[in-house]
Coordinates of C-alpha atoms in Angstrom, one line a residue:
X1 CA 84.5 118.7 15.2
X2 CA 82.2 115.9 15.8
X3 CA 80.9 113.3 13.1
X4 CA 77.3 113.7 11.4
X5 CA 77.1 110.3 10.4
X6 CA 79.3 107.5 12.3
X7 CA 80.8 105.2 9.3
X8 CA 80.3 101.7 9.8
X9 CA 83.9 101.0 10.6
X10 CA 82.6 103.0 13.9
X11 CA 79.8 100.8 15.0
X12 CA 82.0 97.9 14.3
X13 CA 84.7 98.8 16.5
X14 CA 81.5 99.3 19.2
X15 CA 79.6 95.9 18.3
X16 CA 83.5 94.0 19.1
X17 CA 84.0 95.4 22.6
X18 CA 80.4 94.6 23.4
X19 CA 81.0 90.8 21.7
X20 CA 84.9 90.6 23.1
X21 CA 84.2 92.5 26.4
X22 CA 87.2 94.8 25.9
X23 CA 89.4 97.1 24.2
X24 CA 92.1 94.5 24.0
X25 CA 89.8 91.6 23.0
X26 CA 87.7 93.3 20.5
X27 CA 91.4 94.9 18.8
X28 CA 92.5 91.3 18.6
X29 CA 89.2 90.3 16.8
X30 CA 89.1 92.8 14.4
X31 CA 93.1 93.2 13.6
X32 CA 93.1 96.5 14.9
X33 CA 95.5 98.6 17.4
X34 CA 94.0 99.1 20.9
X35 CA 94.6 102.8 20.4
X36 CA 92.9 102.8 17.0
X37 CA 89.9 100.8 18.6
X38 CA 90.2 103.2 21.4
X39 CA 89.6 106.5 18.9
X40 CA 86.8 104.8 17.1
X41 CA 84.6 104.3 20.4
X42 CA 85.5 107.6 21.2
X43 CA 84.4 109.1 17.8
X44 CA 81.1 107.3 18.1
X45 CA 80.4 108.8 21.6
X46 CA 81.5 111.9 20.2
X47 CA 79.2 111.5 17.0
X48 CA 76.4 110.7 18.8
X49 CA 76.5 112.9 21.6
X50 CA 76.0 109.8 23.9
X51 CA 78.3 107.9 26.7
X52 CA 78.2 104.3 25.6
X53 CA 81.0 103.1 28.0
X54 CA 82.3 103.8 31.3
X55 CA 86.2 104.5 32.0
X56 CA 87.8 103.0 34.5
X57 CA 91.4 101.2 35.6
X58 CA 89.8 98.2 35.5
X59 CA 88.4 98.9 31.4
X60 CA 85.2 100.0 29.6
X61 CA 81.9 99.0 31.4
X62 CA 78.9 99.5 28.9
X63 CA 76.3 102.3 30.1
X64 CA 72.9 101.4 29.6
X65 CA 72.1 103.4 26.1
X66 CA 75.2 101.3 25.0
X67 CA 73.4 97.9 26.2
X68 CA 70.1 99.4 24.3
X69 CA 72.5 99.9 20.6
X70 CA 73.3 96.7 20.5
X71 CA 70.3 95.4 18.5
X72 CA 71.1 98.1 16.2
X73 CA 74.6 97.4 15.8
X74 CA 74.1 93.9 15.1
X75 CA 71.1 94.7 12.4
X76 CA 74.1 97.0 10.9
X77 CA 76.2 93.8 10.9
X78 CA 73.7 91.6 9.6
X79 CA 72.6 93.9 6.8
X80 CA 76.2 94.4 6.2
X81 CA 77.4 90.9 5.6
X82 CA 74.0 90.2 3.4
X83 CA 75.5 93.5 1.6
X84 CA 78.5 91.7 0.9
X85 CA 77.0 88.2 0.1
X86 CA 75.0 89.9 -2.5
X87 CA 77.6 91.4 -4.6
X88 CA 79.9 88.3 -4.3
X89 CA 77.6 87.5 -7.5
X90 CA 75.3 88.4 -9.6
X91 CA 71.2 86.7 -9.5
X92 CA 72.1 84.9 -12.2
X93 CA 75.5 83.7 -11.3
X94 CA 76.1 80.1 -9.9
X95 CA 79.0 82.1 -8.0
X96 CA 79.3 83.8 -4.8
X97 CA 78.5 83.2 -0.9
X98 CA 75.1 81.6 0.7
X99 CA 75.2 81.7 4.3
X100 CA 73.5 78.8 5.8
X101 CA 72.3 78.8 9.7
X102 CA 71.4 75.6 11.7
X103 CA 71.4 73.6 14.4
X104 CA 75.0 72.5 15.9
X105 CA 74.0 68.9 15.1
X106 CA 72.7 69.2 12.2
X107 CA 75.9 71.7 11.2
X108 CA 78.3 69.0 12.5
X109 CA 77.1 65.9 11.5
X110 CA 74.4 66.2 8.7
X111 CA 75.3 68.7 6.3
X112 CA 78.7 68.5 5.7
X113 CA 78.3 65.6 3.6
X114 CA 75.9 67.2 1.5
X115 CA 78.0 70.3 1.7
X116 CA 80.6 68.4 0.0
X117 CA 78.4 66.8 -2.8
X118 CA 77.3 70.4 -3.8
X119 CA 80.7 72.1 -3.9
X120 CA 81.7 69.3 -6.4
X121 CA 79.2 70.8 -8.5
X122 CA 79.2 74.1 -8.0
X123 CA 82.4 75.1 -7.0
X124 CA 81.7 78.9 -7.4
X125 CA 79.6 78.7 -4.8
X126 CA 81.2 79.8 -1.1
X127 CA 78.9 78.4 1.7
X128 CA 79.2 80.2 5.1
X129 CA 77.9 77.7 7.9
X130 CA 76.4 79.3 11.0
X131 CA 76.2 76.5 14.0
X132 CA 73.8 77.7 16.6
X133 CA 70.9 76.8 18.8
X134 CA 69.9 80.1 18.8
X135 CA 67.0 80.9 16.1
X136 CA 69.1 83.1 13.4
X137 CA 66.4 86.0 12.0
X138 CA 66.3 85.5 8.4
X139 CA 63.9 88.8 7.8
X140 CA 67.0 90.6 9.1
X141 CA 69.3 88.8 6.5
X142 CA 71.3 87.0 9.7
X143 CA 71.7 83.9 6.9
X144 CA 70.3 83.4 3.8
X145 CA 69.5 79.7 4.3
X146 CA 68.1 78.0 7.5
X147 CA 67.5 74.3 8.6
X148 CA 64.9 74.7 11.4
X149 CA 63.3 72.3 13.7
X150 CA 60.3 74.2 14.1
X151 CA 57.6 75.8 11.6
X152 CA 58.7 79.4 11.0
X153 CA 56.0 81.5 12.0
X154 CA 57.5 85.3 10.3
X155 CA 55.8 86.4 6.5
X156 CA 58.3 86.9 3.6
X157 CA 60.1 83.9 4.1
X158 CA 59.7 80.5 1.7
X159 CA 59.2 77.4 3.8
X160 CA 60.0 74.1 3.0
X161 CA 58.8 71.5 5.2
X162 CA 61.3 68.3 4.9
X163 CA 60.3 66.0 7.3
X164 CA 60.7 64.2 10.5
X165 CA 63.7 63.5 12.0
X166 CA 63.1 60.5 15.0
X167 CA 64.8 61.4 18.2
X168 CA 65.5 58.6 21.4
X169 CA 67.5 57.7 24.1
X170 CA 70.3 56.2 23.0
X171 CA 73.6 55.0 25.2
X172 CA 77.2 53.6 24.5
X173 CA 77.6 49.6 24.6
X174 CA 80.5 50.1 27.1
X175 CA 78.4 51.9 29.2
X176 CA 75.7 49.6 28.8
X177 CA 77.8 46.5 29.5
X178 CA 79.0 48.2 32.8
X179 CA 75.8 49.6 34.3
X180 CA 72.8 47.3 32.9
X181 CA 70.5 48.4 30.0
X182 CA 67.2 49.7 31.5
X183 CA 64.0 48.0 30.5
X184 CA 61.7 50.8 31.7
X185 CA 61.1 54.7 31.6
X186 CA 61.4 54.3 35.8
X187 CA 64.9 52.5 35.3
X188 CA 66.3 56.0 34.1
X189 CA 66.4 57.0 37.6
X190 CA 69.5 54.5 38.2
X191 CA 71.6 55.6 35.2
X192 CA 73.5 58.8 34.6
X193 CA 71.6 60.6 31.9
X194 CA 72.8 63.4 29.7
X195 CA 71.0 66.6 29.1
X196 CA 70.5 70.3 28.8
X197 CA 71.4 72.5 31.7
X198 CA 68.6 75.7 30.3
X199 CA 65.7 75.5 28.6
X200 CA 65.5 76.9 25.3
X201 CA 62.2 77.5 23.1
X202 CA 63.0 74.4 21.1
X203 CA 63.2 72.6 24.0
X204 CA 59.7 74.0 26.1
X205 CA 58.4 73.1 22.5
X206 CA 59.0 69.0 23.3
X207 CA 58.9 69.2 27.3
X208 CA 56.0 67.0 27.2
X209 CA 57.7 64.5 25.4
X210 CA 60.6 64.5 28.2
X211 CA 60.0 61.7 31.0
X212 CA 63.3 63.9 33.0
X213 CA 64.0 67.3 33.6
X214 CA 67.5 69.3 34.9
X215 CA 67.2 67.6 38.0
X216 CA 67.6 64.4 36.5
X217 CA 70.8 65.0 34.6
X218 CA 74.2 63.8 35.3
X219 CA 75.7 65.8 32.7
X220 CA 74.5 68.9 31.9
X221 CA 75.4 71.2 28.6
X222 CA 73.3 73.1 26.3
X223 CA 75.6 72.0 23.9
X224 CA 74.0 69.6 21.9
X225 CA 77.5 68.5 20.4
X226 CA 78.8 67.5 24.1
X227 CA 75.8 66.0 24.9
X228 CA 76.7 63.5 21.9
X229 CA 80.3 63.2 22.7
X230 CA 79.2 62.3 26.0
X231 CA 77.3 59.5 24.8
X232 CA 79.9 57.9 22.6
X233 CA 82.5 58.0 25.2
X234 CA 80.1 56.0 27.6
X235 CA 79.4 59.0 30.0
X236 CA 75.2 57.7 30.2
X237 CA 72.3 58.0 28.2
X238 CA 71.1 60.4 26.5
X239 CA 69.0 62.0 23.6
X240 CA 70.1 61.9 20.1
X241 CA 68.8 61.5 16.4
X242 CA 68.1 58.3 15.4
X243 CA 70.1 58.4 12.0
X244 CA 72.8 59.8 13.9
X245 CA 72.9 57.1 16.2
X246 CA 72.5 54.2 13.3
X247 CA 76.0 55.2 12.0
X248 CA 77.9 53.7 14.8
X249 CA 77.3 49.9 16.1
X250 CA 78.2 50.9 19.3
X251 CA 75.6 53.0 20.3
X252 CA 72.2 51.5 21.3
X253 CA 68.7 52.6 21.0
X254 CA 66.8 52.3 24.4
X255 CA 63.2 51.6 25.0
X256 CA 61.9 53.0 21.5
X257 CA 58.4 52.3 22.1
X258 CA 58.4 54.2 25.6
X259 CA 60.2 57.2 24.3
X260 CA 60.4 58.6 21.4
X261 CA 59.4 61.9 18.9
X262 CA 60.2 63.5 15.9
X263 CA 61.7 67.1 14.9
X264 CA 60.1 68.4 12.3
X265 CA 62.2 70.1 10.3
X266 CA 61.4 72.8 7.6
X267 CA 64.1 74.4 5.3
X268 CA 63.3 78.1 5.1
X269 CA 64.9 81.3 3.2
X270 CA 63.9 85.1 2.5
X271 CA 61.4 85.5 -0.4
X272 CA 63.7 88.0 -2.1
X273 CA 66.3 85.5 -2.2
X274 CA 64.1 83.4 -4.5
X275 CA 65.7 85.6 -7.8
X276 CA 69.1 84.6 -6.3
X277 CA 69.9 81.6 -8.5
X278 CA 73.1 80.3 -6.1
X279 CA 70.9 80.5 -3.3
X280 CA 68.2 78.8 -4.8
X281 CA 70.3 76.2 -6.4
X282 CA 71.3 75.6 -2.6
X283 CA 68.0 75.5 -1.3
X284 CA 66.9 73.4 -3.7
X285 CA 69.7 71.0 -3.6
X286 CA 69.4 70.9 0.8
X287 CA 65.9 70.4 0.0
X288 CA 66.4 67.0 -1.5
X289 CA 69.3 65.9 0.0
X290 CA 68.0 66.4 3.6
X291 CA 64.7 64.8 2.5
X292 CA 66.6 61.5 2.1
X293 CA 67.8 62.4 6.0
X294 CA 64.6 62.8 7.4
X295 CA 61.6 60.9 7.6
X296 CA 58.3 61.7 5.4

C-alpha cells in the first residue's frame, strides 16, 4: 500500500543522497542506517509513482525527474528550517534563531566581531551563519538576514543600503621584498596574481573594473577565503577589501589610484520578518555596526 502524501522525513532522506551523492554518504549526514535511508527513497518512488534513482552495483544514479525535484526538495528544506526558526520564539521574544547569509569574507572576517557584541546583549538570540558566494533566496526563507554586495532586485524584501566597501590589490611584504613592488597596471604581468578560477554574477558585475582575467592568474580559487590566505602567506597579489587588508602591517596596498572600486553593500531581509522583533533587533544592530565597516 503506497503513501498519499510522502512525509517530510521522505524528501529529506531524497534531498541527502542528491547533496551526499549516496546511500552511505547521505545516512552518515543525517544519522540514519543505510537500510533505513534505503526504505525511505524507496517509499518515495513508491508514493509518487515515479523512478527517482537508478540501481546499480556501483550505487544510485539520479534519473532525470529526480534531477528536476530537487528545487522542490530544497524549497521543502528551506521552508522547513524557516518553520523551525519561527517557533524557536515568539514576535515579540528577544529569543530564538535568525539565520544570517553572506559572503565567505564578510562571514569570516567581518561579522564575527559584531556577532560577538550582539550575543553579549542578547544572549537569547541563536544566530545561524550561512557562508556562501552563492546569492541565498530570501523570498524562499533560505536566511532570514543577508549582507549582499549587490542591490537586491526581488519585491517583499526590506533593503538597507550600508555603504561602500573599497576593494584593491593588495600583496604580502615578503613577497614584495622578494619580487619588486610593481609601479604600474602593465607590471602585473611579471608578478604571480591571485584570482578566481569561474566567473560568478558578482564578479561579471565588476569585470570592467578588472585590468586581468583567468588567464592572468597564478592561483586560481573561487574561494575568496584562499584567495586571502594566499596573499598573507606571500603567494602574489591579489584582490581584497581595504579594511581587511589595514588590519595587518604586512600586507601592502598596490597602485591605489590605478585600481581600485567599491562593493556596495545593502543589508536586506523579508518584509514579514519586520514583526519579528529578534530579527529586527539583528538587522538593526548589523545595520549600524556594518555602517561603521563600510564607507558612506
Amino acid at each position: 500500500m503506497g503513501i498519499d502524501e510522502p512525509g517530510w522525513e521522505l524528501y529529506r532522506s531524497f534531498l541527502a543522497v542528491m547533496r551526499e551523492g549516496s546511500l552511505s554518504a547521505a545516512a552518515r549526514a543525517l544519522g540514519m542506517t543505510q537500510p533505513s535511508l534505503g526504505r525511505h527513497i524507496r517509499q518515495l518512488e513508491v508514493a509518487l509513482g515515479v523512478a527517482l534513482f537508478t540501481r546499480s552495483p556501483q550505487g544510485l544514479t539520479p534519473t532525470d525527474l529526480g534531477h528536476e525535484l530537487v528545487a522542490h526538495a530544497q524549497a521543502m528544506s528551506a521552508a522547513s528550517a524557516a518553520l523551525r526558526r519561527a517557533a524557536s520564539g515568539s514576535n515579540h521574544e528577544v529569543r530564538g534563531v535568525v539565520r544570517v547569509t553572506c559572503s565567505e569574507v564578510i562571514g569570516a572576517e567581518v561579522l564575527p566581531p559584531m556577532l560577538a557584541d550582539f550575543r553579549q546583549q542578547h544572549p537569547g538570540i541563536v544566530i545561524e551563519l550561512s557562508l556562501s558566494n552563492q546569492t541565498e533566496d530570501l523570498l524562499r526563507k533560505d536566511a532570514d538576514i543577508a549582507v549582499r554586495m549587490l542591490r537586491p532586485a526581488q519585491g517583499a524584501l526590506v533593503a538597507r543600503r550600508i555603504g561602500r566597501i573599497p576593494v584593491g590589490l593588495h600583496a604580502h611584504r615578503g613577497y614584495l621584498k622578494a619580487h619588486g613592488q610593481p609601479r604600474t597596471l602593465a607590471d602585473l604581468s611579471q608578478h604571480a596574481l591571485i584570482g578566481f578560477d569561474h566567473e560568478t554574477p558578482a564578479l561579471r558585475a565588476i569585470r570592467s573594473k578588472l585590468p586581468f582575467d583567468r588567464e592572468d592568474f597564478a592561483l586560481r580559487s573561487d574561494s575568496d577565503l584562499a584567495q586571502l590566505a594566499a596573499i598573507r602567506a606571500s603567494y602574489g597579489i591579489g584582490v581584497c577589501q581595504c579594511a581587511i587588508a589595514r588590519r595587518d602591517r604586512r600586507l601592502v596596498h598596490l597602485l591605489p589610484e590605478a585600481f581600485a572600486f567599491d562593493l556596495d553593500t545593502w543589508l536586506v531581509m523579508h518584509e514579514d520578518l519586520k514583526a519579528s522583533r529578534r530579527t529586527r533587533l539583528l538587522f538593526d544592530y548589523l545595520a549600524r555596526a556594518l555602517g561603521t565597516y563600510a564607507v558612506a
